[in-house]
Amino acid sequence: MSENSHSRAEELAAAAEMQMKYGNKEAARQLYGQAGAAEAEAVVQVAASESRTRGILSVSAVSLYFKAELFDVAERLAFTYLSGEDLPGFAREQLRDTLQALWEERELRSKAVALHRIQSKSPSEAWI
Amino acid sequence: VRVVYIKARGEFAKTNSQDVTSQAMNGATLNLPRLDELHLRHLGLTEALSRSYAEAAAVSLARHHTSPILLMITVDGKALEAQLTWQEPDQRMIAAWNNRDDATRDGAYAVSLASTELTLHMTAIRRAETRTGADYYVAAQGSSLEHAFRLEISGIDSGDQSAIRRRLNIKVTQAREGESNLPALAAVVGFLSRIVLIERVLT
């Protein structure tokens, strides 16, 4: 495993969390995205014998992209990992949970956008 | 210090917990590691996060107590007491941690990790990213992620002992019901009750 990628992902994720605490959501999202990329790079470099480590890092990479609100990237990555045969059960379970949450979040946002569009029209337009 | 017995658990702690047991049985006062210096040994914490979690713990503890207090730490049903000291938060810190849920969650990170270090000699080696926060992977010194335990942490601001026990049971049950094959520890911190419950979850 690349310790550099792995360590960098952790540092970026910790920095993102601190930005969230300060209320800097945009900066946090960017840092989470960079952390996700570093973690995904670390996953590729994990030795074949370290399946648990690969599972942990895979879940981490997808979760970081989810926190970055890069939903499409997170979804693609999760499917890539799930299509592998040697992923441990705990990682499969957590990836499926994350996908479920991702789809719910996307649905929620889509409804919020639709509602906003309706509310921004005049009452008569809304019924047309 | 009123001492209750804690038994060393084979794969958990080996000789290190026996040190703690021996100190406790000799009547020595055990001290929880300083919360604002956890990053010195817990490689999964940065200094900034360590200090931030310590602040959250100080605010959460100061709502109910004055430093120092004796904290009851129970691991797999065996308990001991340890002294927990913190710096009294000033008004600015209290205002910064006005969100009680955030303070309870982050404070629980600090207290749980310090308790795990004291009783099991395991330290955080990395964060476990979750959708809403982060738990930690803990391991004995020199161990890698391949041999780590996932530490799932939860905090309760003002619940009594039964509320803390209920929360722990929920976490343990959830972990057992899943198809997880990752060994885990569940930890619940009660700030009012001065209790930390830690339980091993084998799947």
Coordinates of C-alpha atoms in Angstrom, one line a residue:
Chain A
M1 CA 0.0 0.0 0.0
S2 CA 1.2 3.5 -0.7
E3 CA 1.7 5.0 2.7
N4 CA 2.0 8.4 1.1
S5 CA -1.4 8.3 -0.6
H6 CA -2.9 6.7 2.5
S7 CA -1.4 9.3 4.9
R8 CA -2.3 12.2 2.6
A9 CA -5.9 11.0 2.4
E10 CA -6.1 11.0 6.2
E11 CA -4.5 14.5 6.5
L12 CA -6.9 15.9 3.9
A13 CA -9.9 14.2 5.6
A14 CA -8.9 15.6 8.9
A15 CA -8.4 19.1 7.4
A16 CA -11.9 18.8 5.8
E17 CA -13.4 17.9 9.1
M18 CA -11.9 21.0 10.7
Q19 CA -13.2 23.2 7.8
M20 CA -16.7 21.7 8.4
K21 CA -16.4 22.7 12.1
Y22 CA -15.5 26.2 11.1
G23 CA -18.6 26.3 8.8
N24 CA -16.5 26.4 5.6
K25 CA -18.5 23.9 3.7
E26 CA -17.1 24.6 0.2
A27 CA -13.5 24.3 1.4
A28 CA -14.5 21.1 3.3
R29 CA -16.1 19.6 0.2
Q30 CA -13.0 20.3 -1.9
L31 CA -10.7 18.7 0.7
Y32 CA -13.0 15.7 1.0
G33 CA -12.8 15.3 -2.8
Q34 CA -9.0 15.4 -2.7
A35 CA -8.9 13.0 0.2
G36 CA -11.2 10.6 -1.8
A37 CA -8.8 10.7 -4.8
A38 CA -5.8 10.0 -2.5
E39 CA -7.6 7.1 -0.9
A40 CA -8.7 5.6 -4.2
E41 CA -5.0 5.7 -5.3
A42 CA -4.0 4.0 -2.0
V43 CA -6.6 1.2 -2.7
V44 CA -5.0 0.3 -6.0
Q45 CA -1.6 -0.1 -4.3
V46 CA -2.7 -2.5 -1.5
A47 CA -1.1 -5.9 -1.7
A48 CA -3.4 -8.7 -2.8
S49 CA -2.9 -10.5 0.5
E50 CA -4.2 -7.5 2.5
S51 CA -7.9 -7.9 1.7
R52 CA -9.2 -6.3 5.0
T53 CA -7.0 -3.3 4.4
R54 CA -8.3 -3.0 0.8
G55 CA -11.9 -3.2 2.2
I56 CA -11.3 -0.5 4.7
L57 CA -9.7 1.8 2.2
S58 CA -12.4 1.2 -0.4
V59 CA -15.2 2.1 2.0
S60 CA -13.2 5.2 3.0
A61 CA -12.6 6.3 -0.6
V62 CA -16.3 6.1 -1.4
S63 CA -17.4 7.8 1.8
L64 CA -15.0 10.7 1.2
Y65 CA -16.4 11.3 -2.3
F66 CA -19.9 11.1 -0.8
K67 CA -18.9 13.8 1.7
A68 CA -17.5 15.8 -1.1
E69 CA -20.9 15.5 -2.7
L70 CA -19.3 14.0 -5.8
F71 CA -22.2 11.5 -6.0
D72 CA -21.5 10.2 -9.5
V73 CA -17.8 9.6 -8.8
A74 CA -18.7 7.9 -5.5
E75 CA -21.3 5.7 -7.2
R76 CA -19.0 4.6 -10.0
L77 CA -16.2 3.8 -7.6
A78 CA -18.5 1.8 -5.3
F79 CA -19.7 -0.3 -8.2
T80 CA -16.1 -0.9 -9.3
Y81 CA -15.1 -2.1 -5.9
L82 CA -18.3 -4.3 -5.5
S83 CA -17.6 -5.9 -8.8
G84 CA -14.3 -7.3 -7.4
E85 CA -14.4 -10.8 -6.1
D86 CA -12.0 -10.5 -3.2
L87 CA -13.7 -7.7 -1.3
P88 CA -14.5 -8.7 2.4
G89 CA -18.1 -9.0 3.5
F90 CA -18.0 -6.0 5.8
A91 CA -16.8 -3.8 3.0
R92 CA -19.5 -5.0 0.7
E93 CA -22.1 -4.2 3.3
Q94 CA -20.8 -0.8 4.0
L95 CA -20.5 0.1 0.3
R96 CA -24.1 -1.0 -0.2
D97 CA -25.2 1.2 2.7
T98 CA -23.3 4.1 1.3
L99 CA -24.9 3.6 -2.1
Q100 CA -28.3 3.5 -0.5
A101 CA -27.7 6.8 1.4
L102 CA -26.3 8.3 -1.8
W103 CA -29.4 7.5 -3.8
E104 CA -31.6 8.8 -1.0
E105 CA -29.7 12.0 -0.9
R106 CA -29.8 12.5 -4.6
E107 CA -33.6 11.8 -4.6
L108 CA -34.0 14.3 -1.8
R109 CA -32.1 17.0 -3.7
S110 CA -34.0 16.3 -6.9
K111 CA -37.3 16.8 -5.0
A112 CA -36.0 20.0 -3.4
V113 CA -35.0 21.5 -6.8
A114 CA -38.4 20.6 -8.2
L115 CA -40.2 22.2 -5.2
H116 CA -38.1 25.3 -5.6
R117 CA -39.0 25.6 -9.3
I118 CA -42.7 25.4 -8.4
Q119 CA -42.5 27.9 -5.6
S120 CA -40.6 30.4 -7.8
K121 CA -43.4 30.5 -10.3
S122 CA -46.5 32.6 -9.8
P123 CA -49.5 30.6 -8.3
S124 CA -51.3 30.6 -11.7
E125 CA -48.2 29.3 -13.6
A126 CA -47.7 26.6 -11.0
W127 CA -51.0 24.9 -12.0
I128 CA -50.4 25.0 -15.8
Chain B
V1 CA -9.7 5.1 44.6
R2 CA -12.4 2.5 44.7
V3 CA -11.1 -0.2 42.5
V4 CA -13.1 -2.8 40.6
Y5 CA -11.4 -5.6 38.9
I6 CA -10.6 -5.7 35.2
K7 CA -9.4 -8.9 33.7
A8 CA -6.9 -9.0 30.9
R9 CA -8.5 -10.4 27.7
G10 CA -6.3 -12.6 25.6
E11 CA -6.3 -11.2 22.1
F12 CA -7.3 -7.8 23.3
A13 CA -4.7 -6.7 25.6
K14 CA -2.3 -9.4 26.7
T15 CA 0.4 -8.1 29.1
N16 CA -0.5 -4.4 28.9
S17 CA -3.9 -4.8 30.4
Q18 CA -2.3 -6.9 33.2
D19 CA -0.2 -3.8 34.0
V20 CA -3.4 -1.8 34.4
T21 CA -5.0 -4.6 36.4
S22 CA -2.0 -4.8 38.6
Q23 CA -2.0 -1.0 39.2
A24 CA -5.7 -1.0 39.9
M25 CA -5.5 -3.9 42.4
N26 CA -2.6 -2.2 44.2
G27 CA -4.8 0.7 44.8
A28 CA -2.9 3.1 42.6
T29 CA -4.8 5.9 41.1
L30 CA -5.1 5.4 37.3
N31 CA -5.0 8.5 35.2
L32 CA -6.7 8.7 31.9
P33 CA -4.2 10.0 29.3
R34 CA -4.4 13.7 28.6
L35 CA -7.2 14.3 26.1
D36 CA -5.4 17.1 24.3
E37 CA -2.2 15.0 23.7
L38 CA -3.8 11.9 22.2
H39 CA -2.3 12.7 18.8
L40 CA 1.2 12.0 20.3
R41 CA 0.4 8.2 20.4
H42 CA -2.8 7.9 18.3
L43 CA -1.5 8.2 14.7
G44 CA -5.0 8.3 13.4
L45 CA -5.5 11.8 15.0
T46 CA -3.9 15.0 13.9
E47 CA -2.9 17.5 16.5
A48 CA -5.7 19.8 15.4
L49 CA -8.4 17.1 15.7
S50 CA -7.0 15.9 19.0
R51 CA -7.2 19.4 20.5
S52 CA -10.6 19.9 19.0
Y53 CA -12.0 16.7 20.5
A54 CA -10.4 17.6 23.8
E55 CA -12.2 20.9 23.8
A56 CA -15.5 19.2 23.0
A57 CA -14.9 16.8 25.9
A58 CA -14.1 19.6 28.3
V59 CA -17.3 21.5 27.4
S60 CA -19.4 18.3 27.7
L61 CA -17.9 17.4 31.0
A62 CA -18.0 20.9 32.4
R63 CA -21.8 21.0 31.9
H64 CA -22.1 18.5 34.7
H65 CA -18.8 18.3 36.7
T66 CA -15.8 20.1 37.9
S67 CA -12.3 18.7 37.0
P68 CA -11.1 16.2 38.1
I69 CA -13.5 13.4 38.2
L70 CA -13.3 9.6 38.6
L71 CA -14.5 7.9 35.5
M72 CA -15.9 4.4 35.6
I73 CA -14.6 2.4 32.6
T74 CA -16.1 -1.0 31.9
V75 CA -14.6 -3.4 29.3
D76 CA -16.7 -6.5 28.6
G77 CA -18.4 -6.1 32.0
K78 CA -15.2 -5.7 34.1
A79 CA -14.7 -2.2 35.4
L80 CA -12.1 0.1 36.9
E81 CA -12.0 3.8 37.8
A82 CA -9.6 6.3 36.4
Q83 CA -9.1 10.0 37.1
L84 CA -10.0 12.3 34.3
T85 CA -8.6 15.9 34.3
W86 CA -9.5 18.6 31.9
Q87 CA -9.0 22.3 31.5
E88 CA -12.1 24.2 32.4
P89 CA -13.5 25.8 29.2
D90 CA -13.8 29.5 29.0
Q91 CA -16.8 31.4 27.6
R92 CA -15.4 31.5 24.1
M93 CA -14.9 27.7 24.0
I94 CA -18.4 27.1 25.4
A95 CA -19.9 29.4 22.7
A96 CA -17.8 27.7 20.0
W97 CA -19.2 24.3 21.1
N98 CA -22.8 25.5 21.5
N99 CA -24.1 22.7 19.4
R100 CA -24.6 20.0 22.0
D101 CA -24.8 17.1 19.6
D102 CA -21.5 18.0 18.0
A103 CA -19.8 18.5 21.4
T104 CA -21.2 15.2 22.7
R105 CA -20.1 13.3 19.6
D106 CA -16.6 14.8 19.4
G107 CA -16.1 14.7 23.2
A108 CA -16.9 11.0 23.1
Y109 CA -14.2 10.4 20.5
A110 CA -11.6 11.8 22.9
V111 CA -12.8 10.0 26.0
S112 CA -13.3 6.7 24.2
L113 CA -9.9 6.7 22.6
A114 CA -8.2 7.6 25.9
S115 CA -10.1 4.9 27.7
T116 CA -9.2 2.3 25.0
E117 CA -5.5 3.3 25.4
L118 CA -5.6 3.0 29.1
T119 CA -7.4 -0.3 29.4
L120 CA -6.5 -2.1 26.2
H121 CA -3.3 -0.3 25.2
M122 CA -4.8 0.1 21.7
T123 CA -4.5 3.4 19.9
A124 CA -6.2 4.9 16.9
I125 CA -4.2 4.1 13.7
R126 CA -6.6 5.6 11.3
R127 CA -10.0 7.1 10.8
A128 CA -12.9 5.0 9.6
E129 CA -14.8 7.4 7.3
T130 CA -18.6 7.2 7.7
R131 CA -21.3 9.2 6.0
T132 CA -21.9 11.3 9.1
G133 CA -18.6 11.4 10.9
A134 CA -15.8 9.1 11.6
D135 CA -15.1 6.2 13.8
Y136 CA -11.6 4.9 14.3
Y137 CA -9.6 1.7 13.8
V138 CA -7.6 0.9 16.8
A139 CA -4.7 -1.6 17.3
A140 CA -1.9 -2.5 19.6
Q141 CA 1.4 -0.7 18.9
G142 CA 3.1 -1.9 15.7
S143 CA -0.1 -3.6 14.3
S144 CA -1.4 -2.7 10.9
L145 CA -4.9 -2.2 9.5
E146 CA -5.1 -5.9 8.7
H147 CA -5.2 -6.7 12.5
A148 CA -7.1 -3.6 13.7
F149 CA -10.4 -3.4 15.5
R150 CA -13.0 -0.9 14.4
L151 CA -14.0 1.3 17.3
E152 CA -17.6 2.5 17.0
I153 CA -18.1 5.5 19.3
S154 CA -21.2 7.0 20.7
G155 CA -21.8 9.8 23.3
I156 CA -24.7 10.6 25.6
D157 CA -24.9 13.9 27.4
S158 CA -27.3 13.4 30.2
G159 CA -28.6 9.8 30.2
D160 CA -28.3 7.5 33.2
Q161 CA -26.5 4.2 33.3
S162 CA -29.4 2.3 31.8
A163 CA -29.6 4.7 28.8
I164 CA -25.9 4.2 28.2
R165 CA -26.3 0.4 28.5
R166 CA -29.2 0.5 26.0
R167 CA -27.2 2.5 23.5
L168 CA -24.3 0.0 23.8
N169 CA -26.6 -2.9 23.3
I170 CA -28.1 -1.3 20.2
K171 CA -24.6 -0.8 18.8
V172 CA -23.5 -4.3 19.6
T173 CA -26.7 -5.8 18.1
Q174 CA -26.3 -3.8 14.9
A175 CA -22.7 -5.0 14.5
R176 CA -23.7 -8.6 15.0
E177 CA -26.7 -8.5 12.7
G178 CA -24.6 -7.3 9.8
E179 CA -22.5 -9.5 7.6
S180 CA -19.4 -7.8 8.8
N181 CA -16.4 -10.0 9.4
L182 CA -14.4 -7.2 10.9
P183 CA -13.8 -7.4 14.6
A184 CA -15.1 -4.4 16.4
L185 CA -15.3 -2.6 19.7
A186 CA -18.3 -0.5 20.7
A187 CA -17.8 2.3 23.1
V188 CA -20.4 4.6 24.7
V189 CA -19.5 7.6 26.9
G190 CA -22.0 9.1 29.4
F191 CA -20.9 12.5 30.4
L192 CA -23.3 13.1 33.2
S193 CA -23.0 9.6 34.5
R194 CA -19.1 9.6 34.3
I195 CA -19.3 6.1 32.7
V196 CA -17.5 4.6 29.7
L197 CA -18.8 1.2 28.5
I198 CA -16.7 -0.7 26.0
E199 CA -17.6 -4.1 24.6
R200 CA -16.0 -6.4 22.1
V201 CA -18.1 -7.4 19.2
L202 CA -17.1 -10.7 17.5
T203 CA -18.8 -11.5 14.3

